[in-house]
Amino acid sequence: MKTNQNQLNDTIFPKGDAASADYFTGSAWVKMLVPDDRSFNTVIGNVVFEPGARNNWHTHPGGQILIVTHGIGYYQEEGKPIQLLNIGDVVTILPNIKHWHGASPESEFTHIAISTNTQNGIVDWLERVTDEQYNSFK
Amino acid sequence: MKTNQNQLNDTIFPKGDAASADYFTGSAWVKMLVPDDRSFNTVIGNVVFEPGARNNWHTHPGGQILIVTHGIGYYQEEGKPIQLLNIGDVVTILPNIKHWHGASPESEFTHIAISTNTQNGIVDWLERVTDEQYNSFK
């Protein structure tokens, strides 16, 4: 089955809908590409973060894989330093690892987010990433 | 865990390795992004097809999702007409559906291929797509 996604300017996908302010700090957009079902057990969305935007700390009961398609971003697992992300980077996030991701302060950032093993759950949202945590990148 | 993939020119990923002539007609390249394991049950690769190149008929025991990132391609399920694919298209392929995909005759074509539920298997390769089948697009 083919689903057509209109192209917008030089990006692969349209920006989609505004991400929930309950789970994101700053402006971000989510374009759902593949909804949850028991045939694929996989949820895929494209996420665009404005500079400085990031999601809350969270975990995925079935894990998640990020594919960076544009810009420069941040990824952090609890207890570890922030990692810088660039186009073509792939991040594999094991089930139940507490983490967050978002744009760097000066660049928009886009990734495809692939939640895996969604028969076990998709995401559990936790507290916000503070400015002190966000600004700890060295 | 972050894995760095070097960027090549204006594409997201490097071309990777030549695809096996046993399973592809024409020239194609495969860059493995996420290998199989039992944490994610997901295999992800980036595939670049030269104009006219396509893979053999095949099935996925656990299904597959294609995300088109560049060019114009073809997708066909057995018993149905060829569908044209453009940037931003998403193709969901249910488990055990016999199908093939590849570039259109005049354009290079790139997709990210996400094999799902790989605890059930990844791919079963079948016969080649004949020129008559490939040229049946209307």
Short mmCIF file of C-alpha atoms in Angstrom, two decimals:
data_model
loop_
_atom_site.label_atom_id
_atom_site.label_comp_id
_atom_site.label_asym_id
_atom_site.label_seq_id
_atom_site.Cartn_x
_atom_site.Cartn_y
_atom_site.Cartn_z
CA MET A 1 0.00 0.00 0.00
CA LYS A 2 1.40 3.38 -1.00
CA THR A 3 0.67 6.57 0.93
CA ASN A 4 1.48 9.85 -0.75
CA GLN A 5 3.18 12.56 1.31
CA ASN A 6 3.42 15.95 -0.37
CA GLN A 7 6.86 17.46 -0.60
CA LEU A 8 7.47 20.93 0.86
CA ASN A 9 10.38 22.97 -0.46
CA ASP A 10 13.67 21.08 -0.07
CA THR A 11 12.52 18.74 2.71
CA ILE A 12 11.32 15.16 2.29
CA PHE A 13 8.05 15.58 4.22
CA PRO A 14 5.63 18.41 5.06
CA LYS A 15 6.05 19.78 8.61
CA GLY A 16 2.81 18.24 9.88
CA ASP A 17 1.12 19.25 13.13
CA ALA A 18 2.44 21.27 16.07
CA ALA A 19 3.94 18.97 18.71
CA SER A 20 2.19 18.95 22.09
CA ALA A 21 3.39 21.67 24.50
CA ASP A 22 2.91 19.07 27.24
CA TYR A 23 5.86 17.06 25.93
CA PHE A 24 7.99 19.59 24.02
CA THR A 25 9.81 22.81 24.99
CA GLY A 26 9.93 25.26 22.09
CA SER A 27 8.36 24.75 18.67
CA ALA A 28 8.34 21.38 16.93
CA TRP A 29 6.19 19.67 14.29
CA VAL A 30 5.25 16.02 13.89
CA LYS A 31 4.20 14.38 10.63
CA MET A 32 2.87 10.86 11.28
CA LEU A 33 4.06 8.49 8.54
CA VAL A 34 3.04 5.05 9.83
CA PRO A 35 0.44 4.68 12.63
CA ASP A 36 0.55 1.85 15.15
CA ASP A 37 -0.87 -1.54 14.21
CA ARG A 38 -0.20 -5.18 14.99
CA SER A 39 1.00 -6.00 11.42
CA PHE A 40 4.20 -3.93 11.68
CA ASN A 41 4.50 -3.19 15.44
CA THR A 42 6.25 -0.02 14.30
CA VAL A 43 5.29 3.67 14.52
CA ILE A 44 7.10 6.16 12.26
CA GLY A 45 6.96 9.94 12.41
CA ASN A 46 8.99 12.81 11.00
CA VAL A 47 9.84 15.48 13.59
CA VAL A 48 11.07 19.03 12.85
CA PHE A 49 12.51 21.03 15.77
CA GLU A 50 13.14 24.79 15.62
CA PRO A 51 16.49 25.93 17.06
CA GLY A 52 16.48 25.35 20.83
CA ALA A 53 13.40 23.09 20.79
CA ARG A 54 13.52 19.67 22.45
CA ASN A 55 11.23 17.00 23.81
CA ASN A 56 10.84 16.00 27.48
CA TRP A 57 12.81 13.20 29.03
CA HIS A 58 11.06 9.95 28.03
CA THR A 59 11.40 6.20 27.52
CA HIS A 60 10.18 3.75 24.88
CA PRO A 61 9.01 0.34 26.16
CA GLY A 62 9.94 -1.23 22.78
CA GLY A 63 12.91 0.98 21.84
CA GLN A 64 13.32 3.62 19.14
CA ILE A 65 15.63 4.42 16.20
CA LEU A 66 16.29 8.00 14.99
CA ILE A 67 17.53 8.83 11.46
CA VAL A 68 18.81 12.40 11.06
CA THR A 69 17.84 13.95 7.71
CA HIS A 70 18.53 17.68 8.22
CA GLY A 71 20.27 20.15 10.54
CA ILE A 72 22.21 19.78 13.78
CA GLY A 73 20.68 18.32 16.93
CA TYR A 74 21.26 17.00 20.43
CA TYR A 75 20.71 13.54 21.95
CA GLN A 76 21.23 12.67 25.60
CA GLU A 77 20.78 9.52 27.68
CA GLU A 78 20.44 9.95 31.45
CA GLY A 79 23.83 10.03 33.16
CA LYS A 80 25.74 10.65 29.92
CA PRO A 81 26.86 13.86 28.13
CA ILE A 82 24.85 15.37 25.28
CA GLN A 83 25.84 14.01 21.86
CA LEU A 84 25.81 16.22 18.76
CA LEU A 85 23.81 14.84 15.80
CA ASN A 86 24.33 15.60 12.11
CA ILE A 87 22.68 14.53 8.84
CA GLY A 88 23.04 10.78 8.25
CA ASP A 89 23.48 9.91 11.93
CA VAL A 90 21.50 6.95 13.25
CA VAL A 91 20.66 6.69 16.96
CA THR A 92 19.53 3.37 18.45
CA ILE A 93 17.73 3.76 21.79
CA LEU A 94 17.23 0.56 23.76
CA PRO A 95 13.92 -0.14 25.52
CA ASN A 96 13.42 1.79 28.78
CA ILE A 97 16.52 4.01 28.39
CA LYS A 98 15.65 7.50 29.68
CA HIS A 99 16.63 10.14 27.11
CA TRP A 100 15.66 13.27 25.16
CA HIS A 101 16.42 14.77 21.74
CA GLY A 102 16.01 18.09 19.97
CA ALA A 103 17.62 20.83 17.94
CA SER A 104 20.89 22.53 18.81
CA PRO A 105 20.60 26.20 19.83
CA GLU A 106 21.48 27.64 16.41
CA SER A 107 20.10 25.12 13.88
CA GLU A 108 16.76 23.64 12.89
CA PHE A 109 16.85 19.83 13.16
CA THR A 110 14.83 17.06 11.49
CA HIS A 111 14.77 13.32 12.17
CA ILE A 112 12.67 10.33 11.27
CA ALA A 113 11.67 8.55 14.52
CA ILE A 114 10.99 4.81 14.29
CA SER A 115 9.43 3.28 17.40
CA THR A 116 9.98 -0.47 17.45
CA ASN A 117 8.23 -3.38 19.20
CA THR A 118 5.18 -1.19 19.76
CA GLN A 119 3.20 -4.21 20.94
CA ASN A 120 5.06 -3.40 24.20
CA GLY A 121 4.04 0.31 24.19
CA ILE A 122 5.19 3.40 22.29
CA VAL A 123 6.39 6.14 24.69
CA ASP A 124 6.24 7.12 28.37
CA TRP A 125 6.71 10.88 28.86
CA LEU A 126 8.59 12.25 31.87
CA GLU A 127 9.75 15.67 33.11
CA ARG A 128 10.94 18.61 31.00
CA VAL A 129 14.60 19.09 30.02
CA THR A 130 15.66 22.16 31.99
CA ASP A 131 17.62 25.02 30.43
CA GLU A 132 20.57 24.00 32.64
CA GLN A 133 20.47 20.45 31.24
CA TYR A 134 19.99 21.71 27.67
CA ASN A 135 22.88 24.16 27.99
CA SER A 136 25.30 21.54 29.37
CA PHE A 137 26.63 20.59 25.92
CA LYS A 138 30.44 20.87 25.72
CA MET B 1 24.00 4.84 21.02
CA LYS B 2 24.91 7.09 18.11
CA THR B 3 26.42 5.76 14.90
CA ASN B 4 27.95 8.27 12.53
CA GLN B 5 27.25 7.91 8.80
CA ASN B 6 29.35 10.12 6.56
CA GLN B 7 27.46 12.32 4.19
CA LEU B 8 28.17 12.11 0.47
CA ASN B 9 27.36 15.12 -1.71
CA ASP B 10 23.69 16.06 -1.41
CA THR B 11 22.47 12.67 -0.18
CA ILE B 12 21.76 11.67 3.42
CA PHE B 13 23.90 8.50 3.39
CA PRO B 14 26.93 7.20 1.50
CA LYS B 15 26.07 4.71 -1.27
CA GLY B 16 27.45 1.70 0.60
CA ASP B 17 28.16 -1.67 -1.01
CA ALA B 18 27.09 -3.05 -4.39
CA ALA B 19 23.85 -5.00 -4.07
CA SER B 20 24.07 -8.72 -4.86
CA ALA B 21 23.63 -9.57 -8.55
CA ASP B 22 21.79 -12.68 -7.35
CA TYR B 23 18.88 -10.54 -6.12
CA PHE B 24 19.09 -7.34 -8.19
CA THR B 25 18.90 -6.57 -11.93
CA GLY B 26 21.02 -3.53 -12.84
CA SER B 27 23.20 -1.56 -10.45
CA ALA B 28 22.16 -0.81 -6.88
CA TRP B 29 23.93 -0.04 -3.60
CA VAL B 30 23.01 -0.94 -0.04
CA LYS B 31 24.16 0.95 3.07
CA MET B 32 23.26 -1.00 6.21
CA LEU B 33 22.07 1.39 8.95
CA VAL B 34 20.74 -0.94 11.66
CA PRO B 35 21.66 -4.65 11.68
CA ASP B 36 19.31 -7.32 12.99
CA ASP B 37 19.09 -7.93 16.72
CA ARG B 38 16.49 -9.04 19.25
CA SER B 39 16.34 -5.61 20.99
CA PHE B 40 14.73 -3.81 18.04
CA ASN B 41 13.55 -6.67 15.76
CA THR B 42 14.11 -4.16 12.95
CA VAL B 43 16.63 -4.04 10.09
CA ILE B 44 17.19 -0.73 8.30
CA GLY B 45 19.14 -0.13 5.11
CA ASN B 46 19.43 2.68 2.59
CA VAL B 47 19.18 1.49 -1.03
CA VAL B 48 20.22 3.47 -4.12
CA PHE B 49 19.05 2.15 -7.53
CA GLU B 50 20.46 3.39 -10.84
CA PRO B 51 17.87 4.09 -13.56
CA GLY B 52 16.28 0.79 -14.64
CA ALA B 53 17.64 -1.19 -11.66
CA ARG B 54 15.25 -3.25 -9.50
CA ASN B 55 15.30 -6.10 -7.04
CA ASN B 56 13.86 -9.58 -7.58
CA TRP B 57 10.37 -10.51 -6.53
CA HIS B 58 10.49 -11.23 -2.79
CA THR B 59 8.54 -11.42 0.47
CA HIS B 60 9.22 -10.33 4.05
CA PRO B 61 8.02 -12.72 6.79
CA GLY B 62 7.67 -9.75 9.19
CA GLY B 63 6.72 -7.01 6.70
CA GLN B 64 8.62 -3.97 5.44
CA ILE B 65 8.18 -0.18 5.19
CA LEU B 66 9.84 1.93 2.46
CA ILE B 67 10.48 5.69 2.80
CA VAL B 68 11.38 7.41 -0.48
CA THR B 69 14.09 10.08 -0.07
CA HIS B 70 15.22 10.79 -3.66
CA GLY B 71 14.25 10.23 -7.28
CA ILE B 72 11.40 8.38 -9.00
CA GLY B 73 10.80 4.66 -8.53
CA TYR B 74 8.48 1.72 -9.09
CA TYR B 75 6.68 -0.56 -6.61
CA GLN B 76 4.58 -3.57 -7.57
CA GLU B 77 2.66 -6.20 -5.63
CA GLU B 78 1.84 -9.45 -7.43
CA GLY B 79 -1.42 -9.21 -9.36
CA LYS B 80 -1.51 -5.39 -9.23
CA PRO B 81 -0.21 -2.64 -11.56
CA ILE B 82 3.15 -0.91 -10.96
CA GLN B 83 2.85 2.18 -8.73
CA LEU B 84 5.05 5.23 -9.28
CA LEU B 85 6.98 6.44 -6.22
CA ASN B 86 8.22 9.98 -5.50
CA ILE B 87 10.13 11.67 -2.68
CA GLY B 88 8.20 11.54 0.61
CA ASP B 89 6.12 8.49 -0.35
CA VAL B 90 5.78 5.76 2.27
CA VAL B 91 5.05 2.16 1.25
CA THR B 92 3.78 -0.37 3.81
CA ILE B 93 4.27 -3.98 2.72
CA LEU B 94 2.39 -6.58 4.76
CA PRO B 95 4.08 -9.84 5.76
CA ASN B 96 4.33 -12.42 2.94
CA ILE B 97 3.08 -10.08 0.18
CA LYS B 98 5.05 -10.87 -3.00
CA HIS B 99 6.47 -7.64 -4.48
CA TRP B 100 9.46 -5.81 -5.98
CA HIS B 101 10.77 -2.24 -6.08
CA GLY B 102 13.35 -0.25 -7.99
CA ALA B 103 14.14 2.84 -10.03
CA SER B 104 12.06 4.09 -12.94
CA PRO B 105 13.77 3.86 -16.36
CA GLU B 106 14.97 7.49 -16.47
CA SER B 107 15.70 8.38 -12.81
CA GLU B 108 17.96 7.24 -9.99
CA PHE B 109 15.91 6.25 -6.94
CA THR B 110 16.72 6.07 -3.21
CA HIS B 111 14.67 4.66 -0.34
CA ILE B 112 15.18 3.75 3.29
CA ALA B 113 13.98 0.14 3.78
CA ILE B 114 12.74 -0.79 7.27
CA SER B 115 12.15 -4.51 7.79
CA THR B 116 9.83 -5.08 10.75
CA ASN B 117 9.20 -8.04 13.08
CA THR B 118 12.51 -9.55 12.04
CA GLN B 119 12.20 -12.17 14.76
CA ASN B 120 9.99 -13.82 12.09
CA GLY B 121 12.65 -13.52 9.35
CA ILE B 122 13.92 -10.72 7.11
CA VAL B 123 13.49 -11.56 3.41
CA ASP B 124 12.82 -14.51 1.11
CA TRP B 125 14.15 -13.88 -2.41
CA LEU B 126 12.28 -15.19 -5.47
CA GLU B 127 12.61 -14.95 -9.28
CA ARG B 128 13.84 -11.95 -11.27
CA VAL B 129 11.52 -9.21 -12.53
CA THR B 130 11.50 -9.70 -16.29
CA ASP B 131 11.89 -6.80 -18.74
CA GLU B 132 8.28 -7.42 -19.81
CA GLN B 133 7.09 -7.02 -16.19
CA TYR B 134 9.32 -3.99 -15.61
CA ASN B 135 8.13 -2.31 -18.83
CA SER B 136 4.42 -2.82 -18.02
CA PHE B 137 4.07 0.53 -16.22
CA LYS B 138 1.25 2.67 -17.68
#
